[in-house]
PDB file of C-alpha atoms and ligand atoms in Angstrom:
ATOM      1  CA  MET J  87     -20.251  -8.441   7.299  1.00 79.00           C
ATOM      2  CA  VAL J  88     -19.396 -11.183   4.841  1.00 85.00           C
ATOM      3  CA  VAL J  89     -16.968 -11.412   1.950  1.00 87.00           C
ATOM      4  CA  GLY J  90     -18.632 -10.728  -1.383  1.00 84.00           C
ATOM      5  CA  LYS J  91     -17.453 -11.381  -4.922  1.00 83.00           C
ATOM      6  CA  PRO J  92     -13.704 -11.584  -5.648  1.00 90.00           C
ATOM      7  CA  LEU J  93     -12.584  -8.368  -7.298  1.00 96.00           C
ATOM      8  CA  LEU J  94      -9.017  -9.516  -7.974  1.00 97.00           C
ATOM      9  CA  THR J  95      -7.914 -13.139  -8.005  1.00 97.00           C
ATOM     10  CA  VAL J  96      -4.640 -14.564  -6.682  1.00 97.00           C
ATOM     11  CA  GLN J  97      -3.407 -14.963 -10.270  1.00 97.00           C
ATOM     12  CA  GLN J  98      -4.257 -11.380 -11.255  1.00 98.00           C
ATOM     13  CA  ILE J  99      -2.512 -10.029  -8.156  1.00 98.00           C
ATOM     14  CA  GLN J 100       0.606 -12.185  -8.635  1.00 98.00           C
ATOM     15  CA  LYS J 101       0.957 -11.172 -12.281  1.00 98.00           C
ATOM     16  CA  ARG J 102       0.622  -7.463 -11.557  1.00 98.00           C
ATOM     17  CA  VAL J 103       2.952  -7.562  -8.540  1.00 98.00           C
ATOM     18  CA  ALA J 104       5.633  -9.228 -10.698  1.00 98.00           C
ATOM     19  CA  GLU J 105       5.197  -6.520 -13.364  1.00 98.00           C
ATOM     20  CA  LEU J 106       5.552  -3.746 -10.787  1.00 98.00           C
ATOM     21  CA  ALA J 107       8.663  -5.374  -9.290  1.00 98.00           C
ATOM     22  CA  GLU J 108      10.203  -5.581 -12.748  1.00 98.00           C
ATOM     23  CA  GLU J 109       9.478  -1.906 -13.453  1.00 98.00           C
ATOM     24  CA  ILE J 110      10.945  -0.864 -10.087  1.00 98.00           C
ATOM     25  CA  SER J 111      14.072  -3.011 -10.603  1.00 98.00           C
ATOM     26  CA  ARG J 112      14.589  -1.429 -14.024  1.00 98.00           C
ATOM     27  CA  ASP J 113      14.062   2.154 -12.819  1.00 98.00           C
ATOM     28  CA  TYR J 114      16.456   1.831  -9.873  1.00 98.00           C
ATOM     29  CA  GLU J 115      19.109  -0.240 -11.664  1.00 97.00           C
ATOM     30  CA  GLY J 116      22.536   0.378 -10.113  1.00 97.00           C
ATOM     31  CA  LYS J 117      21.012   1.967  -6.998  1.00 97.00           C
ATOM     32  CA  GLU J 118      20.042   0.755  -3.548  1.00 98.00           C
ATOM     33  CA  ILE J 119      16.645   1.489  -2.075  1.00 98.00           C
ATOM     34  CA  ILE J 120      14.925   1.364   1.264  1.00 98.00           C
ATOM     35  CA  ALA J 121      11.386   0.018   0.891  1.00 98.00           C
ATOM     36  CA  ILE J 122       9.017   1.161   3.621  1.00 98.00           C
ATOM     37  CA  GLY J 123       5.829  -0.850   4.122  1.00 98.00           C
ATOM     38  CA  ILE J 124       2.792   0.842   5.616  1.00 96.00           C
ATOM     39  CA  LEU J 125       1.286  -1.507   8.198  1.00 95.00           C
ATOM     40  CA  LYS J 126      -0.867  -3.219   8.695  1.00 93.00           C
ATOM     41  CA  GLY J 127      -2.615  -3.282   5.322  1.00 95.00           C
ATOM     42  CA  ALA J 128       0.452  -3.477   3.064  1.00 97.00           C
ATOM     43  CA  PHE J 129       2.113  -6.433   4.802  1.00 97.00           C
ATOM     44  CA  MET J 130       1.185  -9.048   2.174  1.00 98.00           C
ATOM     45  CA  PHE J 131       1.797  -6.845  -0.866  1.00 98.00           C
ATOM     46  CA  PHE J 132       5.069  -5.688   0.677  1.00 98.00           C
ATOM     47  CA  SER J 133       6.403  -9.180   1.299  1.00 98.00           C
ATOM     48  CA  ASP J 134       5.405 -10.294  -2.208  1.00 98.00           C
ATOM     49  CA  ILE J 135       6.895  -7.319  -4.026  1.00 98.00           C
ATOM     50  CA  VAL J 136      10.195  -7.008  -2.130  1.00 98.00           C
ATOM     51  CA  ARG J 137      11.098 -10.615  -2.834  1.00 97.00           C
ATOM     52  CA  LEU J 138      10.711  -9.956  -6.571  1.00 98.00           C
ATOM     53  CA  ILE J 139      12.683  -6.706  -6.655  1.00 98.00           C
ATOM     54  CA  GLN J 140      16.068  -7.422  -8.209  1.00 97.00           C
ATOM     55  CA  ILE J 141      18.148  -4.636  -6.666  1.00 97.00           C
ATOM     56  CA  HIS J 142      19.552  -4.258  -3.172  1.00 97.00           C
ATOM     57  CA  THR J 143      16.583  -3.424  -0.918  1.00 98.00           C
ATOM     58  CA  ASP J 144      16.632  -2.584   2.770  1.00 97.00           C
ATOM     59  CA  ILE J 145      13.300  -2.721   4.521  1.00 97.00           C
ATOM     60  CA  ASP J 146      11.486  -0.846   7.240  1.00 97.00           C
ATOM     61  CA  PHE J 147       7.888  -0.309   8.327  1.00 97.00           C
ATOM     62  CA  LEU J 148       5.573   2.397   9.537  1.00 96.00           C
ATOM     63  CA  ASN J 149       2.548   1.322  11.521  1.00 92.00           C
ATOM     64  CA  VAL J 150      -0.228   3.772  10.754  1.00 86.00           C
ATOM     65  CA  SER J 151      -4.007   3.878  11.053  1.00 81.00           C
ATOM     66  CA  SER J 152      -6.655   6.251   9.803  1.00 76.00           C
ATOM     67  CA  TYR J 153      -9.796   4.138   9.450  1.00 59.00           C
ATOM     68  CA  SER J 154     -12.566   3.308  11.840  1.00 60.00           C
ATOM     69  CA  LYS J 155     -14.669   0.469  10.394  1.00 58.00           C
ATOM     70  CA  THR J 156     -15.185   1.454   6.743  1.00 63.00           C
ATOM     71  CA  GLU J 157     -14.670   5.217   6.891  1.00 65.00           C
ATOM     72  CA  SER J 158     -11.467   7.188   7.060  1.00 63.00           C
ATOM     73  CA  SER J 159     -11.328   9.123  10.312  1.00 60.00           C
ATOM     74  CA  GLY J 160      -9.125  11.706   8.618  1.00 65.00           C
ATOM     75  CA  GLU J 161      -6.928  11.556  11.694  1.00 74.00           C
ATOM     76  CA  ILE J 162      -3.681   9.683  11.082  1.00 79.00           C
ATOM     77  CA  LYS J 163      -2.167   7.824  14.005  1.00 81.00           C
ATOM     78  CA  ILE J 164       1.446   6.681  13.846  1.00 80.00           C
ATOM     79  CA  HIS J 165       1.643   3.628  16.101  1.00 79.00           C
ATOM     80  CA  SER J 166       5.323   2.988  15.476  1.00 77.00           C
ATOM     81  CA  GLY J 167       7.862   4.811  13.378  1.00 83.00           C
ATOM     82  CA  LEU J 168      10.947   4.038  11.303  1.00 88.00           C
ATOM     83  CA  ARG J 169      13.957   2.307  12.776  1.00 87.00           C
ATOM     84  CA  GLU J 170      16.279   3.102   9.873  1.00 89.00           C
ATOM     85  CA  GLU J 171      17.834   6.397   8.829  1.00 93.00           C
ATOM     86  CA  ILE J 172      16.489   7.604   5.439  1.00 96.00           C
ATOM     87  CA  LYS J 173      18.498  10.798   4.958  1.00 97.00           C
ATOM     88  CA  GLY J 174      20.215  10.713   1.548  1.00 98.00           C
ATOM     89  CA  ARG J 175      18.620   7.375   0.599  1.00 98.00           C
ATOM     90  CA  HIS J 176      16.194   6.332  -2.144  1.00 98.00           C
ATOM     91  CA  VAL J 177      12.888   5.630  -0.420  1.00 98.00           C
ATOM     92  CA  LEU J 178      10.126   3.505  -1.904  1.00 98.00           C
ATOM     93  CA  LEU J 179       6.897   3.778   0.078  1.00 98.00           C
ATOM     94  CA  VAL J 180       4.753   0.661  -0.299  1.00 98.00           C
ATOM     95  CA  GLU J 181       1.060   1.133   0.440  1.00 98.00           C
ATOM     96  CA  ASP J 182      -1.922  -1.182   0.053  1.00 97.00           C
ATOM     97  CA  ILE J 183      -4.575   1.262  -1.140  1.00 96.00           C
ATOM     98  CA  ILE J 184      -4.885   4.974  -1.774  1.00 95.00           C
ATOM     99  CA  ASP J 185      -8.379   6.274  -1.241  1.00 93.00           C
ATOM    100  CA  THR J 186      -8.664   9.983  -0.348  1.00 92.00           C
ATOM    101  CA  GLY J 187      -4.855  10.157  -0.467  1.00 93.00           C
ATOM    102  CA  ILE J 188      -4.716  11.926   2.887  1.00 91.00           C
ATOM    103  CA  THR J 189      -2.776   9.156   4.658  1.00 91.00           C
ATOM    104  CA  ILE J 190      -0.079   8.784   2.022  1.00 94.00           C
ATOM    105  CA  GLU J 191       0.316  12.533   1.589  1.00 94.00           C
ATOM    106  CA  HIS J 192       0.795  12.916   5.332  1.00 92.00           C
ATOM    107  CA  ILE J 193       3.393  10.107   5.399  1.00 94.00           C
ATOM    108  CA  LYS J 194       5.143  11.452   2.309  1.00 95.00           C
ATOM    109  CA  ASN J 195       5.529  14.932   3.807  1.00 94.00           C
ATOM    110  CA  MET J 196       6.700  13.489   7.098  1.00 93.00           C
ATOM    111  CA  LEU J 197       9.410  11.448   5.335  1.00 95.00           C
ATOM    112  CA  LEU J 198      10.448  14.227   2.935  1.00 96.00           C
ATOM    113  CA  ALA J 199      11.263  16.327   5.993  1.00 95.00           C
ATOM    114  CA  LYS J 200      13.956  13.739   6.841  1.00 95.00           C
ATOM    115  CA  GLY J 201      15.850  14.527   3.615  1.00 97.00           C
ATOM    116  CA  PRO J 202      15.811  11.340   1.496  1.00 97.00           C
ATOM    117  CA  ALA J 203      17.666  11.410  -1.862  1.00 98.00           C
ATOM    118  CA  SER J 204      14.341  10.523  -3.515  1.00 98.00           C
ATOM    119  CA  LEU J 205      10.908   9.275  -2.534  1.00 98.00           C
ATOM    120  CA  ARG J 206       8.499   7.308  -4.713  1.00 98.00           C
ATOM    121  CA  ILE J 207       5.132   5.760  -3.976  1.00 98.00           C
ATOM    122  CA  CYS J 208       4.091   2.244  -4.924  1.00 98.00           C
ATOM    123  CA  CYS J 209       0.529   1.199  -4.177  1.00 98.00           C
ATOM    124  CA  LEU J 210      -1.404  -1.877  -5.144  1.00 98.00           C
ATOM    125  CA  LEU J 211      -4.864  -0.318  -5.348  1.00 98.00           C
ATOM    126  CA  ASP J 212      -6.073   3.115  -6.363  1.00 97.00           C
ATOM    127  CA  LYS J 213      -9.628   4.218  -5.489  1.00 95.00           C
ATOM    128  CA  LYS J 214      -9.365   7.313  -7.638  1.00 92.00           C
ATOM    129  CA  ALA J 215     -13.007   8.385  -7.343  1.00 91.00           C
ATOM    130  CA  ARG J 216     -12.543   9.475  -3.732  1.00 87.00           C
ATOM    131  CA  ARG J 217      -9.280  11.366  -4.034  1.00 90.00           C
ATOM    132  CA  LYS J 218      -8.916  14.562  -1.995  1.00 91.00           C
ATOM    133  CA  ALA J 219      -5.124  14.975  -1.833  1.00 92.00           C
ATOM    134  CA  ASP J 220      -3.384  15.315  -5.187  1.00 90.00           C
ATOM    135  CA  VAL J 221      -0.613  12.805  -4.627  1.00 93.00           C
ATOM    136  CA  ARG J 222       1.498  11.325  -7.434  1.00 96.00           C
ATOM    137  CA  ILE J 223       1.553   7.515  -7.528  1.00 97.00           C
ATOM    138  CA  ASP J 224       4.733   6.284  -9.213  1.00 98.00           C
ATOM    139  CA  TYR J 225       3.862   2.569  -9.328  1.00 98.00           C
ATOM    140  CA  LYS J 226       0.236   1.507  -9.309  1.00 98.00           C
ATOM    141  CA  GLY J 227      -1.205  -2.016  -9.362  1.00 98.00           C
ATOM    142  CA  PHE J 228      -4.891  -1.574 -10.178  1.00 98.00           C
ATOM    143  CA  GLU J 229      -7.514   1.146 -10.297  1.00 97.00           C
ATOM    144  CA  ILE J 230     -10.619  -0.077  -8.474  1.00 96.00           C
ATOM    145  CA  PRO J 231     -14.192   1.211  -8.091  1.00 94.00           C
ATOM    146  CA  ASP J 232     -15.398   3.018  -4.987  1.00 92.00           C
ATOM    147  CA  LYS J 233     -16.241  -0.100  -2.961  1.00 92.00           C
ATOM    148  CA  TYR J 234     -14.936  -1.198   0.411  1.00 92.00           C
ATOM    149  CA  ILE J 235     -12.648  -4.159  -0.149  1.00 94.00           C
ATOM    150  CA  VAL J 236     -10.871  -6.711   2.035  1.00 96.00           C
ATOM    151  CA  GLY J 237      -8.246  -9.438   1.665  1.00 97.00           C
ATOM    152  CA  TYR J 238      -4.570  -9.606   0.689  1.00 98.00           C
ATOM    153  CA  GLY J 239      -3.708  -7.639   3.832  1.00 97.00           C
ATOM    154  CA  LEU J 240      -6.749  -5.356   3.893  1.00 96.00           C
ATOM    155  CA  ASP J 241      -9.218  -5.682   6.739  1.00 95.00           C
ATOM    156  CA  TYR J 242     -12.609  -4.938   8.115  1.00 93.00           C
ATOM    157  CA  GLU J 243     -12.155  -4.487  11.885  1.00 91.00           C
ATOM    158  CA  ASN J 244      -8.891  -6.441  11.626  1.00 92.00           C
ATOM    159  CA  LYS J 245     -10.582  -9.428   9.959  1.00 94.00           C
ATOM    160  CA  PHE J 246     -10.118 -10.896   6.462  1.00 96.00           C
ATOM    161  CA  ARG J 247      -6.472  -9.773   6.161  1.00 96.00           C
ATOM    162  CA  ASN J 248      -5.365 -13.350   5.485  1.00 97.00           C
ATOM    163  CA  LEU J 249      -7.593 -13.883   2.418  1.00 96.00           C
ATOM    164  CA  PRO J 250      -5.176 -14.518  -0.472  1.00 96.00           C
ATOM    165  CA  TYR J 251      -7.362 -12.563  -2.934  1.00 97.00           C
ATOM    166  CA  ILE J 252      -9.207  -9.214  -2.882  1.00 97.00           C
ATOM    167  CA  ALA J 253     -12.977  -9.127  -2.462  1.00 96.00           C
ATOM    168  CA  THR J 254     -15.765  -6.678  -1.839  1.00 94.00           C
ATOM    169  CA  LEU J 255     -17.451  -6.680   1.516  1.00 87.00           C
ATOM    170  CA  LYS J 256     -21.202  -6.846   1.936  1.00 81.00           C
ATOM    171  CA  ASN J 257     -23.620  -6.512   4.783  1.00 75.00           C
ATOM    172  CA  ASN J 258     -25.162  -9.908   5.505  1.00 58.00           C
ATOM    173  CA  ILE J 259     -28.285  -8.601   7.208  1.00 49.00           C
TER     174      ILE J 259
HETATM  175  P1  5GP E 860      -6.834   7.409   2.574  1.00 76.21           P
HETATM  176  O1  5GP E 860      -6.118   8.260   3.566  1.00 76.21           O
HETATM  177  O2  5GP E 860      -6.151   7.377   1.219  1.00 76.21           O
HETATM  178  O3  5GP E 860      -8.277   7.798   2.464  1.00 76.21           O
HETATM  179  O4  5GP E 860      -6.869   5.956   3.149  1.00 76.21           O
HETATM  180  C1  5GP E 860      -5.839   5.065   3.013  1.00 76.21           C
HETATM  181  C2  5GP E 860      -5.957   3.924   4.003  1.00 76.21           C
HETATM  182  O5  5GP E 860      -7.340   3.619   4.250  1.00 76.21           O
HETATM  183  C3  5GP E 860      -5.367   2.673   3.440  1.00 76.21           C
HETATM  184  O6  5GP E 860      -4.040   2.540   3.822  1.00 76.21           O
HETATM  185  C4  5GP E 860      -6.244   1.586   4.026  1.00 76.21           C
HETATM  186  O7  5GP E 860      -5.706   1.166   5.254  1.00 76.21           O
HETATM  187  C5  5GP E 860      -7.575   2.244   4.272  1.00 76.21           C
HETATM  188  N1  5GP E 860      -8.568   1.929   3.217  1.00 76.21           N
HETATM  189  C6  5GP E 860      -9.017   2.742   2.227  1.00 76.21           C
HETATM  190  N2  5GP E 860      -9.924   2.119   1.449  1.00 76.21           N
HETATM  191  C7  5GP E 860     -10.059   0.884   1.972  1.00 76.21           C
HETATM  192  C8  5GP E 860     -10.843  -0.259   1.588  1.00 76.21           C
HETATM  193  O8  5GP E 860     -11.614  -0.286   0.632  1.00 76.21           O
HETATM  194  N3  5GP E 860     -10.689  -1.378   2.377  1.00 76.21           N
HETATM  195  C9  5GP E 860      -9.844  -1.427   3.443  1.00 76.21           C
HETATM  196  N4  5GP E 860      -9.782  -2.572   4.130  1.00 76.21           N
HETATM  197  N5  5GP E 860      -9.091  -0.364   3.826  1.00 76.21           N
HETATM  198  C10 5GP E 860      -9.204   0.770   3.092  1.00 76.21           C
END
């Protein structure tokens, strides 16, 4: 597999991330939030967005996987859970990409059971065409076509996560 054409450049990503951070800061003005990054894919988006959010933000992570190569296995594995208490707190879930929506819906329900004051979802990329679970996305970066993409935290077999931009992946054979 090789990296194909850039789908989103560094500049496009930076601009949109700043806009999302501004919207979040405005919506939660006067409140404190706990931002939860979904690892591994959201690590870059998470670190970029939290440093631009202008309100008090605690952080935590969930390490989750559901993909084998380029297809969702449908089976969600939680490799490590939250370290912070979320009961009564405003939770902002930060995800890299929502595809079928099954992963985020599963995580959302799991966290709602812990009794947060509120829970919103922020994701950088939305592959709407493949949606199976009807999950509401409160803050969305970009809608993208149904193509497998890598970079800016997203991988193919754990590779390409460190690309600073987002690109399609193509078979080089
Ligand atoms: P869903 O449960 O919504 O189908 O899948 C969500 C997860 O699948 C994301 O968190 C991400 O890890 C992975 N995923 C979905 N589409 C892509 C893609 O195009 N590229 C990469 N690298 N991962 C994807």
